[in-house]
CSV table of C-alpha atoms in Angstrom, one decimal:
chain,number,residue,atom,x,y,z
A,15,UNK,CA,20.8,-9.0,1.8
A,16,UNK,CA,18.9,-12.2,2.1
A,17,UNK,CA,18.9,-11.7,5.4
A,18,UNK,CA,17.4,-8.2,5.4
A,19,UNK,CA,15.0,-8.7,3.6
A,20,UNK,CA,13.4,-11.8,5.9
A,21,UNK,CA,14.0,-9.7,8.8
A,22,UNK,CA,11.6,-6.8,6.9
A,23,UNK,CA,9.1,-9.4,5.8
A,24,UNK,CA,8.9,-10.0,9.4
A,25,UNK,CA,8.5,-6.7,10.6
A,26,UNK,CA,5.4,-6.4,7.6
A,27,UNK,CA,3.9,-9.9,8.8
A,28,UNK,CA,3.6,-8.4,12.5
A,29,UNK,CA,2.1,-5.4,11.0
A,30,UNK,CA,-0.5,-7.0,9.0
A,31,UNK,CA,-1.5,-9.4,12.0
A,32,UNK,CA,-1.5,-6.0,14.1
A,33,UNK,CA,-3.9,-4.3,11.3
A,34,UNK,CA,-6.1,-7.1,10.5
A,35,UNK,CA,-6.4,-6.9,14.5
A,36,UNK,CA,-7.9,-3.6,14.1
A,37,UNK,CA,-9.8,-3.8,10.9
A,38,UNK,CA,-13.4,-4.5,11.3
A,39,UNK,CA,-13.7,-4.9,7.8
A,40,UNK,CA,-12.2,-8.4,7.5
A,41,UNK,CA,-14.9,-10.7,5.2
A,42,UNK,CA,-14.4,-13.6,3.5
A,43,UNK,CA,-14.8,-13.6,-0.2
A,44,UNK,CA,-18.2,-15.2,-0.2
A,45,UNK,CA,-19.6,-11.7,1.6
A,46,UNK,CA,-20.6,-8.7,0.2
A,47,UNK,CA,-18.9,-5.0,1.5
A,48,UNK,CA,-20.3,-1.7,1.5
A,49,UNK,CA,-18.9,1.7,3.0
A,50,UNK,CA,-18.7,4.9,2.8
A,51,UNK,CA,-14.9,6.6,2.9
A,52,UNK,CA,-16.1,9.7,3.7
A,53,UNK,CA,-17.7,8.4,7.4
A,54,UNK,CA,-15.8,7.5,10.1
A,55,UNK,CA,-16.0,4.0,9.9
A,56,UNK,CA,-12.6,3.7,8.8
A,57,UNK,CA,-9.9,1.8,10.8
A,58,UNK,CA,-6.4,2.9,10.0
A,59,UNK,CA,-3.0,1.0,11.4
A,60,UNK,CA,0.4,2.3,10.4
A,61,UNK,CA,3.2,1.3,7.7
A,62,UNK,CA,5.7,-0.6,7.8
A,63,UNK,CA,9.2,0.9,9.8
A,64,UNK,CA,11.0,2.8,6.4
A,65,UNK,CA,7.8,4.5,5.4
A,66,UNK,CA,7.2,8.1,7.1
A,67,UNK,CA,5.5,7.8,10.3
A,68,UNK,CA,2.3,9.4,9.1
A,69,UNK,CA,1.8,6.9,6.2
A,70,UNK,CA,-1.9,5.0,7.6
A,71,UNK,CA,-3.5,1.7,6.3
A,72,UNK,CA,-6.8,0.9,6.7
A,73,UNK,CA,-7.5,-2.6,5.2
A,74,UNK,CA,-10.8,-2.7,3.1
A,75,UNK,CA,-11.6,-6.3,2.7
A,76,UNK,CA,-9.5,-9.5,2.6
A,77,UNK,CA,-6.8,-11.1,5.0
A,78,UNK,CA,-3.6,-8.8,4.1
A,79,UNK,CA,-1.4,-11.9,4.4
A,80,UNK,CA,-3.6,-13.8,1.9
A,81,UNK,CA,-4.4,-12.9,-1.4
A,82,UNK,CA,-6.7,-10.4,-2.9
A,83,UNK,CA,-6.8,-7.8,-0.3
A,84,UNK,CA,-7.7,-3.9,-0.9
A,85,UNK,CA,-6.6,-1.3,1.3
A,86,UNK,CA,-6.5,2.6,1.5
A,87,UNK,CA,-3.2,4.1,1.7
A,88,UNK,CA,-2.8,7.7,3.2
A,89,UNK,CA,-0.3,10.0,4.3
A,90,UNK,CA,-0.4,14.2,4.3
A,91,UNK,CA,0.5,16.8,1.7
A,92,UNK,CA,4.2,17.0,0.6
A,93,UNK,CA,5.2,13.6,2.2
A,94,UNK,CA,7.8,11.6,0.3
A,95,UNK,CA,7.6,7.3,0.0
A,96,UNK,CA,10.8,6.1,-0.3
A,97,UNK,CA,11.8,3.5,-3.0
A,98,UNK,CA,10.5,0.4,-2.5
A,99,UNK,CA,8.5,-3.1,-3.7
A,100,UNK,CA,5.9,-5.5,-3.6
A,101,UNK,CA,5.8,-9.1,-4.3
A,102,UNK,CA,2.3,-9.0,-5.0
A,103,UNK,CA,0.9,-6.7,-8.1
A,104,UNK,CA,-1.1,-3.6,-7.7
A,105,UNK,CA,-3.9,-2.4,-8.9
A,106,UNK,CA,-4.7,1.4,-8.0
A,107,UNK,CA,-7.0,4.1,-7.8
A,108,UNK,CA,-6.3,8.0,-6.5
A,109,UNK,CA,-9.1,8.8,-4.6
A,110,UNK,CA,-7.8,12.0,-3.1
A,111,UNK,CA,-4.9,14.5,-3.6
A,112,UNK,CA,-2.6,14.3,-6.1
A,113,UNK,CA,1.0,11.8,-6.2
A,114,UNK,CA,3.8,11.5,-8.4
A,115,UNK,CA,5.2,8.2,-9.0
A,116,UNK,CA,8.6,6.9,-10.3
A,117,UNK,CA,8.7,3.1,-11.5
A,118,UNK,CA,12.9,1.9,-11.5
A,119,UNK,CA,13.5,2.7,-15.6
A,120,UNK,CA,9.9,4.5,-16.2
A,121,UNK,CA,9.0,8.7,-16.2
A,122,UNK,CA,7.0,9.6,-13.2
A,123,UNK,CA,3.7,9.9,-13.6
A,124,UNK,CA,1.3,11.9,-11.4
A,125,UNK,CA,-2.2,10.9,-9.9
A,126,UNK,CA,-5.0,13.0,-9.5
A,127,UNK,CA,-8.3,11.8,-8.0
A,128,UNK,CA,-9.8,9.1,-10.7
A,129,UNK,CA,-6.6,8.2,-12.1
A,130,UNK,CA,-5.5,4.0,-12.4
A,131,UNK,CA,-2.6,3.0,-12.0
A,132,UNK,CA,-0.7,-0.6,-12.1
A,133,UNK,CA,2.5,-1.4,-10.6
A,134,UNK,CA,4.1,-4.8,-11.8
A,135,UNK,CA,5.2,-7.0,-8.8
A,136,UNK,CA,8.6,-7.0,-7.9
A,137,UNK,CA,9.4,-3.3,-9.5
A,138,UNK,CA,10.7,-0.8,-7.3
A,139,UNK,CA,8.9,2.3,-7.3
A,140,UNK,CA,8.9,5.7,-5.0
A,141,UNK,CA,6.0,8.5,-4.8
A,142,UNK,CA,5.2,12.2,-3.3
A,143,UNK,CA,2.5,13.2,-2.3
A,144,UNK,CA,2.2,16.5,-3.5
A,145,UNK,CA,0.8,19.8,-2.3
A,146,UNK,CA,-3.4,18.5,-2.7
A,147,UNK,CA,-2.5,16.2,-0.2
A,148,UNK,CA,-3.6,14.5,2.1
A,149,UNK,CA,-3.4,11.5,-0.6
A,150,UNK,CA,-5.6,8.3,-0.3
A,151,UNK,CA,-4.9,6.1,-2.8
A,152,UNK,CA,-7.0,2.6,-3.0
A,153,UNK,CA,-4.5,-0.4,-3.9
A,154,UNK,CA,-5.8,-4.0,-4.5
A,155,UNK,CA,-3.2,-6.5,-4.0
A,156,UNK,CA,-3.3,-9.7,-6.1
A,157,UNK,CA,-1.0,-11.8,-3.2
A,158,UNK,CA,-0.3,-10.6,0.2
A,159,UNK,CA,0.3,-7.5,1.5
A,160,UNK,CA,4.1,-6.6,1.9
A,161,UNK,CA,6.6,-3.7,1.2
A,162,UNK,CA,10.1,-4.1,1.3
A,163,UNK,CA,12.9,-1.2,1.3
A,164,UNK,CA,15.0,-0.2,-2.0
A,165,UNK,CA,15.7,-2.5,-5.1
A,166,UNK,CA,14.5,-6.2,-5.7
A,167,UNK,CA,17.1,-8.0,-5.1
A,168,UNK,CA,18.0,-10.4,-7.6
């Protein structure tokens, strides 16, 4: 329901404020970034409420709540991501572990390290991380930063 779904937008605005809280990473777009994922430098928060408890964020570079943010995306081996969507577009990388994901109407595909991927806004989609994990997959949003439970309403 309408309703629902503002209530969950909620809940994913508090989150981002509480993430880019932690993030040092924050820059505007007129600055340059540099890091190395495989240092500790990385800040992660957690997901929003319907994701698994061990799903992490770390937010990359951008304002989550504006557009044009990248983040990392992790959770462990054999963790599922229940069906959900985006308002914004993604565009994604694997950087570790291998994920299969199912796009409403499409065959799943699976992710190995390297491997792009798109999602269209607005299309709901779920994933595993499989066996390789743990899975870190790079996503750079074209609007904000949000995640609702279930189908697009229409």
């Amino acid at each position: 329901s309408f309703r629902a779904q503002i209530h969950h937008l909620i809940l994913v605005l508090l989150f981002l404020i509480g993430t880019s809280g932690i993030s040092q990473n924050m820059q505007t777009a007129d600055q340059s970034v540099a890091m190395d994922l495989n240092k500790d430098e990385m800040q992660w928060g957690g997901c929003p409420d319907f994701m698994p408890s061990s799903c992490n964020i770390s937010v990359l570079h951008g304002d989550p709540a504006a557009e044009n943010s990248d983040i990392l995306f992790k959770i462990p081996a054999n963790t599922e991501i229940p069906e959900h969507w985006h308002n914004s577009a993604e565009r994604m990388m694997m950087v570790s572990g291998s994920m299969s994901v199912t796009y409403e109407g499409e065959a799943t595909k699976i992710l190995k390290p390297g491997t792009y991927a798109y999602g269209p806004a607005r299309k709901a989609h779920k994933a595993k991380c499989l066996d390789s994990g743990p899975c870190v997959l790079f996503i750079a949003f074209e609007g904000s930063v949000d995640a609702f439970p279930g189908k697009k309403g229409k």
